[in-house]
Structure formats: C-alpha cells, structure tokens
Amino acid sequence: MSDHFVLFLSLLYFFVLWLFIPKITEPRNLANLSSNMWPLLTLVIGQMFVLIVGGIDLSQTSIMAVTSVLGAMVMSGRLDPVLFEKNPLWGVILSENGGALGGSIWALPVGILVMLLTGALIGLLNGLSVAKLKMPPFMVTLVSMFFFSGLAIYLTRSENIMYLPRGFVALGRGAVGSFCVALVLALLAWFVLSRMVLGRWLYAAGMNIRTALVSGVPTSGVIVLAYVFSGFCAAAGSILYSARLEMGRPTLGDNLLLDIIGAAVIGGISLYGGKGKVIWAVYGVLFFTILANSLNRMNLDFYTVQIVKGCVILIAALLDVTRMRLLAVSRLPKGGA
Amino acid sequence: MTRPILRFEHVGKSFFGVPALQDVSLCLEHGELLGIVGENGAGKSTLMNILGGVIQPDRGQMWIEGKPYRPSDPSEAKRTGIAFIHQELNLFTNLSILDNMFIDGFPRLASTPLINRRKAKDMTRRFLEAVALDVPVNTIVEHLAPGERQLVEIARALSQDARTIIFDEPTTSLTARESDRLFKIIGRLRQEQRTILYVSHNLGDVLQLSDSIAVLRDGCLVETRRASEYTTDKMITQMVGRDISQLYPPHHSRATTETALEVKGLTQRGIVRNITFSLCKGEVLGVFGLMGSGRSELARILFGIDPCQHGTISRRGHLRKAVSPRRSIDDRIAFVTENRREEGLLMEASVQDNMALVSLRQYARGGQLIERGRVTSSVSQIADSLKIKAERISTQVAKNLSGGNQQKVVIGKWLLTEPEVLILDEPTRGIDVGAKYEIYCIIRDLAAAGTAILCISSELEELIGICDKILVMSNGEIQGTFAREEFDEERILQLAFKGHKTHGHVG
C-alpha cells in the first residue's frame, strides 16, 4: 500500500459525496471540516506514539476531561456559588471570583501550563506502569480512563466551569489556533520519528522488544516517553476543545476515543506496533473527519453515526489483522531446523 | 512381501520464488524406516511439513496406500494416519499427560458432551505402557524430562493409530540413555509394521536405525539407497557435495596472550555454577554443550541480559558491575543471539535499519540527530564486506532474506560497533553450507584482526573446525577445556553428557 492511499481514498469519497450532496463544498462546510480536523489530529499524533511502541492509550479522553477541569479551575474568572458551593475545592482555590488565578494576567499561561503538565504526568503514570511494572497497556490505560474521568466529575460535581479568559477562548475560534497547535505537534512528531535516534528506538521497541533490548535500546525509557507524549497531546487537544466550548467540562472528549483510535487505524497505524507515520495520521484524520461530516450532513442520529463509524473502523482493523496474518504465513520455515 | 504405502512424485515447493524443495520422488514400504539426512536448509523439514500437511506443495503428487493424498492442514494428515513428532514438542506443558493425549477429542459418555474420565484414563495408561513410560496419567507435562515428553508424543501418535510416524530431530534434546530407550520403541513400532520417517543430524543414529536412507541437498534428492550401502563419510560427501576438508577455512591461530574478557566464579542458581575462564584477544574460544547445559544462558549472563548472583566479569582489568546490554555495548562487547527472529532482527525493518540499530548513537549529532549519509555509507561498507545479498539495503526488509543473509545482517549490526569481544550463539543455525563457510571466514578474519571471539555451538564438528580452544559445559558447569591439539570428539562428547542425569518424575 502506498503512503498516499488513504489520501486518495478520502478524495474519492469526498468527490462521490459531492455528487450527492453538492452543499458539502460550501465554504462554511469546508471551514467546519478543517476546524474539526486539527484538534483530532493533535490527539491522534499522541496516540500514534503509543501505538508505535506496541501499546494503546485509552486514557486520552479522560486526560482531556481532567485537564479541562483543572485548567478551568485555574483560569475561570467567575463561579456561580449556587452551583459550586458544595464543591470540595470551594474556599480552597475556588471562590465567587473564579479559579485560583481568576482575573490575573497569569491565568492564561499558568492555566495552559497546568493542563499540559497534568497531561504529561498522567502519561508518565501510564508509562511507568506499563514499562516498569510490566502491566498490559490495555489494563493500565483502561483503569486510568475510569479513574481520571471519575476524578474530573468529582472535582466539579458534574458542573461545567465557565468564564474562561478571552485569550483562551480565542484559541478555539475558527481553525487557525488549532491548526497551529496541530502543525507544531505534527512537525515535532515527524522530526522525532524520522530524524532522531529516539524515533528508531520507538519503532524498534514496537517491532520486537527483545531484539531492541539486546541491541541496547533503552526500551523502558522509550515506552514511558511515548505515553508521556500521548498524555501531553491529549492535554493539547483538551486546550483546543475546551477553548471551543468556552468551558472546563468534566465530560470533555466523552465520545472521542473511537474517533482517535479509528482515525489512527484507518490511517494505517498498526495496532501490533512498529508501524506509523505522521502523514498516515493526517490522512486517517482527514478520512475520518470527512466521514463524520458526511454522516452529519445526511441527518443521521447520533447512534446511527456511531454504528457507521464503528463499522468503518472494524474494516480498517480487519485490514490490519489480515496484513499481519499474511506476514505470518510468509514466515513459515524455509526448511532446515 | 512388500508393497508401497507412501509415494512422493516430483514434489516441489518454493518460498518467494526460492525453491526449498525440487522434484523429490520417494517410495516407502510398509514397516520401512527411511532415514532422511541433509544439511540445514536442504529441504528436510519442508518435505516433512508437506507430508504432515503443515504446508502445501506447489508441484507433484503424493500417494498413500495407492490413493492420492493432498492434505490441506495438519488435522487432515492426522486423519489419514500420519503423526508428526516435532523437534520442538507440541505438548501443552501446563496440562496433564491425559489432557494432552485427548486434547482434540476426549472419549465421551455415550453421546453427551461429558468426558468419560475412566475410559480416557484406561486408554492413556495403555498407550503409556506401550511406550514404556511409567508415570501417573495425570502428571503435568511440565514436570517431565524432554525424553519423557517425547514418549508422550509417541503415545499420542499411537492413540490415533498412526500408520506413518515422522520423527523430526528426535534426539537433539535427549540424553544418551533416553535416546536408547527411544530407539527401542522405534524398533517396536517397526515390528508393528508402522512406517517411519526419521530426520536427523546424527548420522550414526540414522545409519544404525534405517532400512534405507535418503540424502537431500539444496532442496533436491541426491540419492536413496539401502542403509547397508552407506557409510557416514559417504553421507556427508553427498550432503555437502564436496569433501569435509573444505567445510572450514584453514585454521591458523591468531590468539594473543592479552586478556580481553575474564570470568571468575560465575554462579546463578540452577543455571550456571562456578564458571571461570578467560578469553584473549584474537582467540576463538568455543563453548560446547547439549541443550540445557547452560551454554546459551552463560552468554546471556555475560552480555547482561540475564542476572547473575555471584562471580565477576572483567574487561581489560576493570570489573564490570551492573551489566546490562547497553553497558556491554559501551564496553565493546557484541552478542549475536541464538535466535535471529526473536532476538536478533526486526523482521519488518529494512536491512539498513537493522544494521544501524545498535550503533545509531555513534552516527548522531548530540547523540540523537541522525546523520543519514554517514549511516548509509558505513552500513553499505559493512554489508559489502560481509557480501550480504540484498537488492537494496535501504528498502529490502529483513524477513525476505535467506537465513544466511539474515545472520550476516545480525553479525553486521554488531560489527558496526567495532567490538573487541564478540559472543556468537549458534552462529550457523539454520543456514546453508555455503553461507556457513562464509561465516567461518568472517570469524577467522575478525580473530585475525584481534577480536576476541566466544563461539557457542551445539555442533561439535563446527567448533573443532574453527576454534583455538573448546570449553565443554554440562549441567551448568565447565567440565573440561581442550586446546586445539587435544581436540578429541569422543572425549568432548563424553564430558558433555557427564552428569546429564535422567530426571525423576516428581516435579
């Protein structure tokens, strides 16, 4: 399969759609498509690192929720006492004047920093559990998914935190802010994967961890780093989504996990580890965004959309498995012991 | 009176356009024992895998009892009455003997899905008796010695009433006594008019057991004759296609007296005990031992993959502490592991990426930013000097190379680190004769350039061909050391078997 197969597939699909729904090429819809693409891409790029080392990060969406809440608790400029009086942090860092730094000029930079650091820290916990305690990635990140989404709800008593600084909200308006963030992360990821020794180590650890270990690759460190980056990207995504919604939301990213893994798998990033490129992630996200957009255009309800998305991802995963099986067959012994 | 039970006609098989087996025609009679010999890669396993339904031939036909036979999978072969006793035994070590016997079909109570335990027990007991294995039927297979496990496999073959039994390298993991017991049982199977195909590297055994012998070379059948017409030397000449004297490059010792690696009192419970030796620059030191003797484990400890409780390893007079593969690499030690697929290569990665993996940091600015031009030129230089045959080293994926070329890639990736100590574990396993010769030459040239080489092998002949000195291991201990002028195949083998006790039944 060529590198650009999924791009052609996306364009073909878009063209066919255009025949049936000409409105899809309207500037408003294109702008909509583009502003949906970039936040998802930031998440998929992080997920890709974990997939490359042969893991999976199910906790990305709950990292989004918890960082969204924490960021807002730093930045919010006003909180309604009726809603927040029972909050465990009321009177500690929350008050009628908002979050910890509500109103201060430091609110924005500190808020963003707190979000990114929290994301990276949760990634670190995931990574250490996988690499040092040798726990299965699925289990580790499933547990953190529940734990941190629970934490996000506990911290806010299910209330959204509004009144975020104007500078923060501006990040979410249109596609420019999210495009810049996604571009920076994509370039960084591309540079690491294709130009740095670390990149080779990531692939090596994912392809065959024993070979990597014997070859002197610091496998534990490499795996931990992948999860840290995934958490960091989730936090970056959280910034974009929170800014767009203009709130710290304890259920942010609730239905996004399928989209993240789906876009990665459709792009060709293998669930078996060792395979993945930034450009594949971009194409996967492109296809997935067009798909979601077209389903919305068809006025399908939420559940039908989920069913169709699920089927498409299933097909992509099936392709991945089939490819692995073909490889396995070609590995039969060529005679001899 | 004889009649053919099994016939191969012009059977052939290719992998990726490379023929593994070409135009093989054979004929076996009821109760005949056919020995099949050949170098690694000669096509023995391919032929047996075709018969056992593991792979399907591209060309040719097979006949069983006059009926065309073309199994699409191993279970079809089994139903046709063919049992395949693999080199790596196919038992579930976590289950009991009884469970293993009936794993693909327990006797049932009438037509219910309930297992008829008593019947299963009785049958198992009967078949274990037939192979003279006196252990309780509910013994967990894990607790059995390799020889006993093999007997369980044979018992399973008998329970399926296999008329044709394939033995693929049955004695590799057996002690001499276990082998004798196996041969007695094979004798009994022949009396019952079962047909046996016996694949082995041990030519003496083959000569002693077989009615007739087929010699394979490079995927072709060289000849099939009565065993009485063969001698070991004749088999070797046919297998190799040239004289034995040409198997190994001429030996000139370049060993110096300068110590490169010193090992003292290395002990890890149940693995190795009190290992002491020193390795000099330019020396080729062989380590010989049977499976389970601790030979590979020793190498893994030296390189820092496995832990070690007591003892010291020093390099150039410096004690090495807290060894890890990374440290060992920094200490200029290289380790070509026993198993290419599992620990040597990234099968999905290109030749170049594989070769560059260990030494990447040397070719990176600031230890991280790869200078791709320098990597490519160094890699291609080594690839050329090792005569690695790949279309383009930057795109060809390791898994598409032949075994010999794969092994050269593994060696090449370590040569890029310019090692002073090179540990090789089974460096020629599963590669053809020509590639073996090339690898022996590489080892010789490296030694001549001053590299200290520790070569572990289960093929004694190979060590005798290339080493300056041989350590013999058994039961985790060094049993003896032989300098080149004292090499004596028989004495070395005796030491290797020493203390190789037959295990008890209790776990």
JSON list of C-alpha atoms in Angstrom, two decimals, chain B residues 1-3 26-37 190 195-196 203 206-215 221 223-232 234-235 238:
[
{"chain": "B", "resi": 1, "resn": "MET", "atom": "CA", "xyz": [6.29, -59.33, 0.65]},
{"chain": "B", "resi": 2, "resn": "THR", "atom": "CA", "xyz": [6.44, -55.59, 0.26]},
{"chain": "B", "resi": 3, "resn": "ARG", "atom": "CA", "xyz": [4.00, -53.02, -1.02]},
{"chain": "B", "resi": 26, "resn": "LEU", "atom": "CA", "xyz": [10.39, -41.26, -2.93]},
{"chain": "B", "resi": 27, "resn": "CYS", "atom": "CA", "xyz": [8.74, -44.55, -2.19]},
{"chain": "B", "resi": 28, "resn": "LEU", "atom": "CA", "xyz": [8.23, -46.18, 1.20]},
{"chain": "B", "resi": 29, "resn": "GLU", "atom": "CA", "xyz": [7.06, -49.66, 2.04]},
{"chain": "B", "resi": 30, "resn": "HIS", "atom": "CA", "xyz": [5.01, -50.93, 4.97]},
{"chain": "B", "resi": 31, "resn": "GLY", "atom": "CA", "xyz": [7.13, -51.15, 8.07]},
{"chain": "B", "resi": 32, "resn": "GLU", "atom": "CA", "xyz": [10.08, -49.45, 6.45]},
{"chain": "B", "resi": 33, "resn": "LEU", "atom": "CA", "xyz": [12.23, -46.94, 8.29]},
{"chain": "B", "resi": 34, "resn": "LEU", "atom": "CA", "xyz": [13.54, -44.26, 6.00]},
{"chain": "B", "resi": 35, "resn": "GLY", "atom": "CA", "xyz": [16.30, -42.06, 7.33]},
{"chain": "B", "resi": 36, "resn": "ILE", "atom": "CA", "xyz": [16.40, -38.57, 5.87]},
{"chain": "B", "resi": 37, "resn": "VAL", "atom": "CA", "xyz": [19.60, -36.60, 6.14]},
{"chain": "B", "resi": 190, "resn": "ARG", "atom": "CA", "xyz": [8.54, -51.21, 13.18]},
{"chain": "B", "resi": 195, "resn": "THR", "atom": "CA", "xyz": [6.22, -46.82, 8.58]},
{"chain": "B", "resi": 196, "resn": "ILE", "atom": "CA", "xyz": [8.71, -44.36, 9.99]},
{"chain": "B", "resi": 203, "resn": "LEU", "atom": "CA", "xyz": [24.31, -39.69, 11.03]},
{"chain": "B", "resi": 206, "resn": "VAL", "atom": "CA", "xyz": [20.43, -42.83, 11.09]},
{"chain": "B", "resi": 207, "resn": "LEU", "atom": "CA", "xyz": [22.84, -45.45, 9.82]},
{"chain": "B", "resi": 208, "resn": "GLN", "atom": "CA", "xyz": [22.05, -47.74, 12.72]},
{"chain": "B", "resi": 209, "resn": "LEU", "atom": "CA", "xyz": [18.25, -47.39, 12.57]},
{"chain": "B", "resi": 210, "resn": "SER", "atom": "CA", "xyz": [17.34, -47.10, 8.92]},
{"chain": "B", "resi": 211, "resn": "ASP", "atom": "CA", "xyz": [16.39, -49.62, 6.29]},
{"chain": "B", "resi": 212, "resn": "SER", "atom": "CA", "xyz": [17.13, -47.08, 3.63]},
{"chain": "B", "resi": 213, "resn": "ILE", "atom": "CA", "xyz": [18.45, -43.55, 3.61]},
{"chain": "B", "resi": 214, "resn": "ALA", "atom": "CA", "xyz": [17.56, -40.53, 1.51]},
{"chain": "B", "resi": 215, "resn": "VAL", "atom": "CA", "xyz": [20.09, -37.73, 1.22]},
{"chain": "B", "resi": 221, "resn": "LEU", "atom": "CA", "xyz": [17.07, -35.58, -3.52]},
{"chain": "B", "resi": 223, "resn": "GLU", "atom": "CA", "xyz": [20.07, -40.38, -3.73]},
{"chain": "B", "resi": 224, "resn": "THR", "atom": "CA", "xyz": [18.08, -43.06, -1.89]},
{"chain": "B", "resi": 225, "resn": "ARG", "atom": "CA", "xyz": [19.78, -46.33, -1.07]},
{"chain": "B", "resi": 226, "resn": "ARG", "atom": "CA", "xyz": [19.73, -49.23, 1.34]},
{"chain": "B", "resi": 227, "resn": "ALA", "atom": "CA", "xyz": [21.39, -48.22, 4.59]},
{"chain": "B", "resi": 228, "resn": "SER", "atom": "CA", "xyz": [23.85, -51.07, 4.22]},
{"chain": "B", "resi": 229, "resn": "GLU", "atom": "CA", "xyz": [25.32, -49.35, 1.19]},
{"chain": "B", "resi": 230, "resn": "TYR", "atom": "CA", "xyz": [26.08, -46.17, 3.14]},
{"chain": "B", "resi": 231, "resn": "THR", "atom": "CA", "xyz": [28.86, -45.05, 5.43]},
{"chain": "B", "resi": 232, "resn": "THR", "atom": "CA", "xyz": [28.87, -41.85, 7.46]},
{"chain": "B", "resi": 234, "resn": "LYS", "atom": "CA", "xyz": [29.61, -41.18, 2.13]},
{"chain": "B", "resi": 235, "resn": "MET", "atom": "CA", "xyz": [26.51, -39.49, 3.52]},
{"chain": "B", "resi": 238, "resn": "GLN", "atom": "CA", "xyz": [26.60, -36.43, -0.62]}
]
